[in-house]
Structure formats: structure tokens, C-alpha cells
Amino acid sequence: MKNLIIRALTGIIFVVVLISAIYIHPIFFLILFCIITGLTLWEFGGLVKHYENANLQRTVNVLGGVYLFIATFVYANGLTDGKIFLPYLLFIMLTMIAELYYKAPNPINNWAFTLFAQVYCAGSFSILNFIGAEPGTPGVMSYTPLFIMAIFIFVWLDDTGAYLVGSLIGKHKLFERISPKKSWEGFFGGLILSLASSQAFAWFAPEINRMNWLGLAATVVLFGTWGDLIESLLKRTLGVKDSGNVLPGHGGMLDRFDSVMLAVPASYIYIELFIRN
């Protein structure tokens, strides 16, 4: 009972902080997701220590990823040009050059994990900036939180629906080799709840038609489920249960954002192809 209360309180605080940061002001959004990006990269560096002959430079990796998020934020909002990414390119090159001097037993592992972490963590979160930026006047902030908030709500409702339906009637395993507790019944329960909630967004933002909202919700659920499974595969490969313990009752930041990691880039593709085209 105590663990359930802790989990519920942590979840409520987490949702309130996230929603507030997304909606109150773009600078709050920037600050919060710089912290989230940094924490996920730090956790990733700790996870791969469980892998033979792998040792990331965690602080450098975190700084590089946070810089990428800041750079994409100012670029996507029309506040600077593409030169903002030059230091990040230098960072990528230096991380490869540095292995010449670290004398690690297997530098390929370090290269692979460093680049994977940048794509998986920093890259995924950075795409949020392009989702939240509407084309506007150069030099003027163009941040709009609607799609960002929709993605997170669809993910949360999908998780809730999948858990409730799966717990009650889940019998057919969705992907038993990777996640034995997930069921097809839970998957469809989460999907239906997310699709239903998309119509509330259609009422709130009627300039986007209902079918596009349904398509976005379905995209989030499908790729969010794959994102969850990918993180489960990562943890199983490394032999760990949770990515961390920064969120009491929920595990680590990677555990909390695993679905988002894949849902965000997939949503961006969908938005650009079917909503903003």
C-alpha cells in the first residue's frame, strides 16, 4: 500500500511539473527538458557499465546532449541559423578521436554506445523542439505546445489503458520474449483510450480534422509501444531491472520516458506529412 501511495504521488507531481513546464513558458520547457535529457544520458551511461568493456565519458556525453537540445530549441524557433550545430559536430568528432588516447580495451563499444545515446536520448527529445515550433517570423519565438502536450497525454493514457485492461483480461502475450506482462488486450485497451482522447483535442483545436488527430494518437500508441519494448530489450541485454531510481515507485528517467523516445520522432514524421503539409 505504501509503495502504491508513493508511486501515485510521484506520478501526480511528475505530470503537474511536465504540463506546467510545457504550457507556462517556452523557457520553462527548455530548462525542464535540458534536465530530462541530461538525466537520461547519465542513466544510460550507468546502464552500459554493465556491458563488458564499455565505459562512456558520462559528463561529456551529458553536456553534448544538453547542448544539442538547446541548439535545436533556438534553431527550430527561428532564433539562430544552422551554425549553432557546429560545436555539436565538433563534439561528435572529438568523442571518436578521444578513444585514441583512452586506451580502452574495446573502443568500438564506447563509440557505439556514445552515438546510440545521443540519437536515442538527446536526439529524440530534441525533435520535440521541431514539433513545438510553428513556422513564423525569423527572430521571433514561435513555440506552440499543442502537439507536444498531445503526445504526452496519448502516451500516459495508453499506459493507463494498457495496464488496466491488461491486468483485468490480458491473456494473449504481446511480446513475451521481451516483456512477459504485456498483452494484446492491454495494447488495444490503451489504443482505444488514446483514440477516444484524441477527439477531445479535435474539439479543442478544430482547425485540425478529427481523422488527423486519430492518426496522431494511433502513431503515438504504436511507436510508443515499440519504444517501451526497445528499452525492455536494452535492460534485458544488460541484465538490469530498472534504469535508475530517480523517480520513487517508477524507476529511472529512461523507464518513465521509454515510450516517448520512439513516439516523438514518429509523431514528427506524421505531423509533417499529414498535418503541416
mmCIF file of C-alpha atoms in Angstrom:
data_model
loop_
_atom_site.group_PDB
_atom_site.id
_atom_site.type_symbol
_atom_site.label_atom_id
_atom_site.label_comp_id
_atom_site.label_asym_id
_atom_site.label_seq_id
_atom_site.Cartn_x
_atom_site.Cartn_y
_atom_site.Cartn_z
ATOM 1 C CA MET A 1 0.000 0.000 0.000
ATOM 2 C CA LYS A 2 2.825 2.374 0.896
ATOM 3 C CA ASN A 3 4.546 1.731 -2.440
ATOM 4 C CA LEU A 4 1.272 2.397 -4.279
ATOM 5 C CA ILE A 5 0.860 5.750 -2.496
ATOM 6 C CA ILE A 6 4.459 6.730 -3.263
ATOM 7 C CA ARG A 7 4.020 5.733 -6.899
ATOM 8 C CA ALA A 8 0.772 7.728 -7.181
ATOM 9 C CA LEU A 9 2.229 10.858 -5.551
ATOM 10 C CA THR A 10 5.347 10.699 -7.723
ATOM 11 C CA GLY A 11 3.198 10.280 -10.824
ATOM 12 C CA ILE A 12 0.974 13.255 -9.937
ATOM 13 C CA ILE A 13 3.938 15.537 -9.239
ATOM 14 C CA PHE A 14 5.646 14.373 -12.430
ATOM 15 C CA VAL A 15 2.586 15.116 -14.581
ATOM 16 C CA VAL A 16 1.955 18.521 -12.964
ATOM 17 C CA VAL A 17 5.576 19.611 -13.414
ATOM 18 C CA LEU A 18 5.678 18.421 -17.032
ATOM 19 C CA ILE A 19 2.379 20.022 -18.031
ATOM 20 C CA SER A 20 3.293 23.275 -16.293
ATOM 21 C CA ALA A 21 6.687 23.485 -17.977
ATOM 22 C CA ILE A 22 5.212 22.778 -21.411
ATOM 23 C CA TYR A 23 2.385 25.314 -21.139
ATOM 24 C CA ILE A 24 3.518 28.174 -18.888
ATOM 25 C CA HIS A 25 6.509 29.423 -20.887
ATOM 26 C CA PRO A 26 8.931 28.047 -23.504
ATOM 27 C CA ILE A 27 11.899 28.846 -21.245
ATOM 28 C CA PHE A 28 10.467 26.536 -18.560
ATOM 29 C CA PHE A 29 10.058 23.872 -21.251
ATOM 30 C CA LEU A 30 13.677 24.406 -22.302
ATOM 31 C CA ILE A 31 15.011 24.162 -18.751
ATOM 32 C CA LEU A 32 12.993 21.071 -17.805
ATOM 33 C CA PHE A 33 13.875 19.116 -20.928
ATOM 34 C CA CYS A 34 17.535 20.048 -20.650
ATOM 35 C CA ILE A 35 17.396 18.424 -17.208
ATOM 36 C CA ILE A 36 15.474 15.400 -18.534
ATOM 37 C CA THR A 37 17.896 14.994 -21.450
ATOM 38 C CA GLY A 38 20.869 15.191 -19.104
ATOM 39 C CA LEU A 39 19.408 12.687 -16.629
ATOM 40 C CA THR A 40 18.502 10.137 -19.303
ATOM 41 C CA LEU A 41 22.006 10.361 -20.775
ATOM 42 C CA TRP A 42 23.541 9.994 -17.303
ATOM 43 C CA GLU A 43 21.379 6.929 -16.632
ATOM 44 C CA PHE A 44 22.290 5.443 -19.996
ATOM 45 C CA GLY A 45 25.967 5.820 -19.167
ATOM 46 C CA GLY A 46 25.379 3.966 -15.909
ATOM 47 C CA LEU A 47 23.471 1.184 -17.630
ATOM 48 C CA VAL A 48 26.151 0.382 -20.173
ATOM 49 C CA LYS A 49 28.703 -0.077 -17.402
ATOM 50 C CA HIS A 50 27.023 -3.463 -17.013
ATOM 51 C CA TYR A 51 28.212 -4.324 -20.521
ATOM 52 C CA GLU A 52 31.651 -5.847 -20.953
ATOM 53 C CA ASN A 53 34.431 -3.402 -21.887
ATOM 54 C CA ALA A 54 32.151 -0.366 -22.165
ATOM 55 C CA ASN A 55 32.766 2.845 -20.266
ATOM 56 C CA LEU A 56 31.277 6.105 -21.501
ATOM 57 C CA GLN A 57 32.549 9.536 -20.525
ATOM 58 C CA ARG A 58 29.243 10.313 -18.831
ATOM 59 C CA THR A 59 29.751 14.010 -18.072
ATOM 60 C CA VAL A 60 30.949 14.794 -21.593
ATOM 61 C CA ASN A 61 28.079 12.780 -23.070
ATOM 62 C CA VAL A 62 25.547 14.679 -20.936
ATOM 63 C CA LEU A 63 26.967 18.071 -21.885
ATOM 64 C CA GLY A 64 26.905 17.172 -25.584
ATOM 65 C CA GLY A 65 23.301 16.002 -25.451
ATOM 66 C CA VAL A 66 22.094 19.024 -23.482
ATOM 67 C CA TYR A 67 23.827 21.300 -25.969
ATOM 68 C CA LEU A 68 22.022 19.534 -28.824
ATOM 69 C CA PHE A 69 18.669 20.158 -27.131
ATOM 70 C CA ILE A 70 19.443 23.846 -26.596
ATOM 71 C CA ALA A 71 20.721 24.210 -30.162
ATOM 72 C CA THR A 72 17.616 22.632 -31.689
ATOM 73 C CA PHE A 73 15.383 24.787 -29.464
ATOM 74 C CA VAL A 74 16.851 28.087 -30.642
ATOM 75 C CA TYR A 75 17.177 26.889 -34.251
ATOM 76 C CA ALA A 76 13.650 25.461 -34.526
ATOM 77 C CA ASN A 77 12.190 28.653 -33.068
ATOM 78 C CA GLY A 78 13.968 30.783 -35.671
ATOM 79 C CA LEU A 79 16.328 32.474 -33.207
ATOM 80 C CA THR A 80 19.556 31.468 -34.950
ATOM 81 C CA ASP A 81 20.886 29.734 -38.060
ATOM 82 C CA GLY A 82 22.453 26.332 -38.654
ATOM 83 C CA LYS A 83 25.876 27.400 -37.370
ATOM 84 C CA ILE A 84 24.569 26.655 -33.877
ATOM 85 C CA PHE A 85 25.147 22.961 -34.639
ATOM 86 C CA LEU A 86 28.862 23.307 -35.470
ATOM 87 C CA PRO A 87 30.021 22.838 -31.843
ATOM 88 C CA TYR A 88 27.909 19.673 -31.647
ATOM 89 C CA LEU A 89 29.562 18.278 -34.773
ATOM 90 C CA LEU A 90 32.909 19.042 -33.164
ATOM 91 C CA PHE A 91 31.771 17.198 -30.030
ATOM 92 C CA ILE A 92 30.899 14.079 -32.071
ATOM 93 C CA MET A 93 34.280 14.131 -33.811
ATOM 94 C CA LEU A 94 36.172 14.633 -30.556
ATOM 95 C CA THR A 95 34.393 11.734 -28.854
ATOM 96 C CA MET A 96 35.710 9.480 -31.614
ATOM 97 C CA ILE A 97 39.212 10.978 -31.561
ATOM 98 C CA ALA A 98 39.388 10.696 -27.761
ATOM 99 C CA GLU A 99 39.327 6.892 -27.938
ATOM 100 C CA LEU A 100 42.807 7.069 -29.459
ATOM 101 C CA TYR A 101 44.050 8.242 -26.066
ATOM 102 C CA TYR A 102 41.791 6.465 -23.552
ATOM 103 C CA LYS A 103 43.373 3.072 -24.354
ATOM 104 C CA ALA A 104 40.063 1.315 -23.724
ATOM 105 C CA PRO A 105 40.051 -2.479 -24.318
ATOM 106 C CA ASN A 106 37.191 -2.123 -26.812
ATOM 107 C CA PRO A 107 36.815 1.423 -28.173
ATOM 108 C CA ILE A 108 34.156 0.264 -30.648
ATOM 109 C CA ASN A 109 31.776 -0.327 -27.756
ATOM 110 C CA ASN A 110 32.375 3.193 -26.465
ATOM 111 C CA TRP A 111 31.849 4.733 -29.911
ATOM 112 C CA ALA A 112 28.690 2.714 -30.490
ATOM 113 C CA PHE A 113 27.149 3.442 -27.097
ATOM 114 C CA THR A 114 28.046 7.137 -27.225
ATOM 115 C CA LEU A 115 26.444 7.648 -30.619
ATOM 116 C CA PHE A 116 23.459 5.482 -29.714
ATOM 117 C CA ALA A 117 22.898 7.512 -26.532
ATOM 118 C CA GLN A 118 22.996 10.766 -28.489
ATOM 119 C CA VAL A 119 20.437 9.501 -31.016
ATOM 120 C CA TYR A 120 18.245 7.596 -28.555
ATOM 121 C CA CYS A 121 18.103 10.179 -25.759
ATOM 122 C CA ALA A 122 19.254 13.623 -26.893
ATOM 123 C CA GLY A 123 18.056 13.189 -30.467
ATOM 124 C CA SER A 124 14.554 12.062 -29.506
ATOM 125 C CA PHE A 125 13.976 14.885 -27.040
ATOM 126 C CA SER A 126 15.468 17.447 -29.416
ATOM 127 C CA ILE A 127 12.837 16.595 -32.036
ATOM 128 C CA LEU A 128 10.235 17.957 -29.593
ATOM 129 C CA ASN A 129 11.572 21.408 -30.476
ATOM 130 C CA PHE A 130 10.649 20.947 -34.139
ATOM 131 C CA ILE A 131 7.221 19.608 -33.158
ATOM 132 C CA GLY A 132 6.596 22.638 -30.933
ATOM 133 C CA ALA A 133 7.858 25.270 -33.373
ATOM 134 C CA GLU A 134 5.415 26.668 -35.900
ATOM 135 C CA PRO A 135 6.912 28.430 -38.945
ATOM 136 C CA GLY A 136 6.936 32.150 -38.169
ATOM 137 C CA THR A 137 8.904 35.377 -38.353
ATOM 138 C CA PRO A 138 12.695 34.847 -38.062
ATOM 139 C CA GLY A 139 13.978 36.067 -34.715
ATOM 140 C CA VAL A 140 10.556 35.783 -33.053
ATOM 141 C CA MET A 141 9.747 32.862 -30.724
ATOM 142 C CA SER A 142 7.290 30.522 -32.467
ATOM 143 C CA TYR A 143 6.793 27.924 -29.720
ATOM 144 C CA THR A 144 3.348 26.262 -29.588
ATOM 145 C CA PRO A 145 2.764 23.471 -27.056
ATOM 146 C CA LEU A 146 -0.334 21.761 -28.512
ATOM 147 C CA PHE A 147 1.260 18.779 -30.257
ATOM 148 C CA ILE A 148 3.862 18.268 -27.517
ATOM 149 C CA MET A 149 1.145 18.083 -24.888
ATOM 150 C CA ALA A 150 -0.953 15.779 -27.069
ATOM 151 C CA ILE A 151 1.915 13.309 -27.466
ATOM 152 C CA PHE A 152 2.472 13.055 -23.722
ATOM 153 C CA ILE A 153 -1.243 12.725 -22.960
ATOM 154 C CA PHE A 154 -1.626 9.964 -25.556
ATOM 155 C CA VAL A 155 1.367 8.140 -24.035
ATOM 156 C CA TRP A 156 0.027 8.465 -20.481
ATOM 157 C CA LEU A 157 -3.467 7.326 -21.445
ATOM 158 C CA ASP A 158 -2.061 4.451 -23.457
ATOM 159 C CA ASP A 159 -0.029 3.304 -20.441
ATOM 160 C CA THR A 160 -3.074 3.628 -18.176
ATOM 161 C CA GLY A 161 -5.426 1.804 -20.531
ATOM 162 C CA ALA A 162 -2.914 -0.941 -21.251
ATOM 163 C CA TYR A 163 -2.286 -1.514 -17.538
ATOM 164 C CA LEU A 164 -5.962 -1.580 -16.530
ATOM 165 C CA VAL A 165 -7.227 -3.733 -19.391
ATOM 166 C CA GLY A 166 -4.175 -5.986 -19.352
ATOM 167 C CA SER A 167 -4.495 -6.551 -15.603
ATOM 168 C CA LEU A 168 -8.185 -7.413 -15.897
ATOM 169 C CA ILE A 169 -8.460 -9.534 -19.036
ATOM 170 C CA GLY A 170 -4.957 -9.813 -20.526
ATOM 171 C CA LYS A 171 -4.316 -13.354 -21.752
ATOM 172 C CA HIS A 172 -2.596 -13.180 -25.132
ATOM 173 C CA LYS A 173 1.043 -12.140 -24.825
ATOM 174 C CA LEU A 174 2.112 -9.190 -26.939
ATOM 175 C CA PHE A 175 5.877 -9.843 -26.913
ATOM 176 C CA GLU A 176 6.601 -12.496 -24.323
ATOM 177 C CA ARG A 177 10.316 -12.796 -25.092
ATOM 178 C CA ILE A 178 10.916 -9.157 -24.157
ATOM 179 C CA SER A 179 8.065 -8.182 -21.835
ATOM 180 C CA PRO A 180 6.065 -11.134 -20.441
ATOM 181 C CA LYS A 181 3.462 -8.941 -18.707
ATOM 182 C CA LYS A 182 2.273 -7.089 -21.809
ATOM 183 C CA SER A 183 -0.781 -8.438 -23.603
ATOM 184 C CA TRP A 184 -2.652 -7.752 -26.824
ATOM 185 C CA GLU A 185 -5.742 -6.963 -24.767
ATOM 186 C CA GLY A 186 -3.775 -4.295 -22.898
ATOM 187 C CA PHE A 187 -2.400 -2.901 -26.154
ATOM 188 C CA PHE A 188 -5.877 -2.461 -27.635
ATOM 189 C CA GLY A 189 -7.199 -1.080 -24.343
ATOM 190 C CA GLY A 190 -4.551 1.638 -24.376
ATOM 191 C CA LEU A 191 -5.101 2.288 -28.074
ATOM 192 C CA ILE A 192 -8.867 2.751 -27.675
ATOM 193 C CA LEU A 193 -8.435 5.128 -24.730
ATOM 194 C CA SER A 194 -5.890 7.221 -26.631
ATOM 195 C CA LEU A 195 -8.027 7.312 -29.782
ATOM 196 C CA ALA A 196 -11.023 8.448 -27.728
ATOM 197 C CA SER A 197 -8.993 11.207 -26.076
ATOM 198 C CA SER A 198 -7.834 12.432 -29.480
ATOM 199 C CA GLN A 199 -11.371 13.613 -30.160
ATOM 200 C CA ALA A 200 -11.122 15.971 -27.206
ATOM 201 C CA PHE A 201 -8.153 17.549 -28.976
ATOM 202 C CA ALA A 202 -10.236 17.710 -32.162
ATOM 203 C CA TRP A 203 -12.847 19.713 -30.242
ATOM 204 C CA PHE A 204 -10.176 21.943 -28.669
ATOM 205 C CA ALA A 205 -8.296 22.507 -31.948
ATOM 206 C CA PRO A 206 -10.900 22.133 -34.739
ATOM 207 C CA GLU A 207 -8.512 23.553 -37.331
ATOM 208 C CA ILE A 208 -7.003 20.044 -37.382
ATOM 209 C CA ASN A 209 -9.533 17.485 -38.571
ATOM 210 C CA ARG A 210 -10.624 14.528 -36.478
ATOM 211 C CA MET A 211 -9.005 11.925 -38.709
ATOM 212 C CA ASN A 212 -5.618 13.583 -38.329
ATOM 213 C CA TRP A 213 -5.992 13.547 -34.549
ATOM 214 C CA LEU A 214 -6.924 9.861 -34.693
ATOM 215 C CA GLY A 215 -3.880 9.193 -36.869
ATOM 216 C CA LEU A 216 -1.562 11.032 -34.491
ATOM 217 C CA ALA A 217 -2.908 9.125 -31.477
ATOM 218 C CA ALA A 218 -2.511 5.796 -33.272
ATOM 219 C CA THR A 219 1.054 6.716 -34.285
ATOM 220 C CA VAL A 220 1.942 7.587 -30.688
ATOM 221 C CA VAL A 221 0.491 4.341 -29.335
ATOM 222 C CA LEU A 222 2.112 2.094 -31.940
ATOM 223 C CA PHE A 223 5.583 3.593 -31.769
ATOM 224 C CA GLY A 224 5.305 4.228 -28.040
ATOM 225 C CA THR A 225 4.706 0.506 -27.537
ATOM 226 C CA TRP A 226 7.771 -0.301 -29.624
ATOM 227 C CA GLY A 227 9.723 2.293 -27.629
ATOM 228 C CA ASP A 228 8.734 0.587 -24.382
ATOM 229 C CA LEU A 229 9.803 -2.787 -25.767
ATOM 230 C CA ILE A 230 13.113 -1.391 -27.014
ATOM 231 C CA GLU A 231 14.011 -0.146 -23.542
ATOM 232 C CA SER A 232 12.961 -3.514 -22.093
ATOM 233 C CA LEU A 233 15.249 -5.237 -24.596
ATOM 234 C CA LEU A 234 18.071 -2.877 -23.618
ATOM 235 C CA LYS A 235 17.648 -3.652 -19.915
ATOM 236 C CA ARG A 236 17.350 -7.398 -20.508
ATOM 237 C CA THR A 237 20.507 -7.363 -22.604
ATOM 238 C CA LEU A 238 22.364 -5.505 -19.868
ATOM 239 C CA GLY A 239 20.835 -7.597 -17.067
ATOM 240 C CA VAL A 240 19.170 -4.791 -15.086
ATOM 241 C CA LYS A 241 15.604 -4.351 -13.819
ATOM 242 C CA ASP A 242 15.281 -0.558 -13.732
ATOM 243 C CA SER A 243 17.296 2.150 -15.446
ATOM 244 C CA GLY A 244 17.577 4.064 -12.156
ATOM 245 C CA ASN A 245 15.697 5.185 -9.049
ATOM 246 C CA VAL A 246 15.345 8.934 -9.506
ATOM 247 C CA LEU A 247 11.521 8.653 -9.564
ATOM 248 C CA PRO A 248 10.282 6.739 -6.469
ATOM 249 C CA GLY A 249 7.938 3.951 -7.481
ATOM 250 C CA HIS A 250 8.616 4.477 -11.185
ATOM 251 C CA GLY A 251 12.301 3.618 -11.595
ATOM 252 C CA GLY A 252 14.537 5.850 -13.657
ATOM 253 C CA MET A 253 14.061 8.549 -16.245
ATOM 254 C CA LEU A 254 14.561 6.094 -19.102
ATOM 255 C CA ASP A 255 11.832 3.899 -17.590
ATOM 256 C CA ARG A 256 9.476 6.879 -17.492
ATOM 257 C CA PHE A 257 10.245 8.170 -20.988
ATOM 258 C CA ASP A 258 10.848 4.900 -22.850
ATOM 259 C CA SER A 259 7.643 5.174 -24.882
ATOM 260 C CA VAL A 260 8.327 8.819 -25.678
ATOM 261 C CA MET A 261 11.734 8.024 -27.169
ATOM 262 C CA LEU A 262 10.199 6.463 -30.269
ATOM 263 C CA ALA A 263 6.799 8.167 -30.207
ATOM 264 C CA VAL A 264 8.354 11.623 -30.633
ATOM 265 C CA PRO A 265 10.249 11.081 -33.926
ATOM 266 C CA ALA A 266 7.343 9.039 -35.330
ATOM 267 C CA SER A 267 4.901 11.820 -34.395
ATOM 268 C CA TYR A 268 7.110 14.427 -36.018
ATOM 269 C CA ILE A 269 7.107 12.471 -39.279
ATOM 270 C CA TYR A 270 3.309 12.128 -39.109
ATOM 271 C CA ILE A 271 2.758 15.820 -38.288
ATOM 272 C CA GLU A 272 4.977 16.984 -41.128
ATOM 273 C CA LEU A 273 3.459 14.617 -43.679
ATOM 274 C CA PHE A 274 -0.235 14.791 -42.818
ATOM 275 C CA ILE A 275 -0.913 17.897 -40.723
ATOM 276 C CA ARG A 276 1.551 20.615 -41.721
ATOM 277 C CA ASN A 277 1.967 19.628 -45.374
#
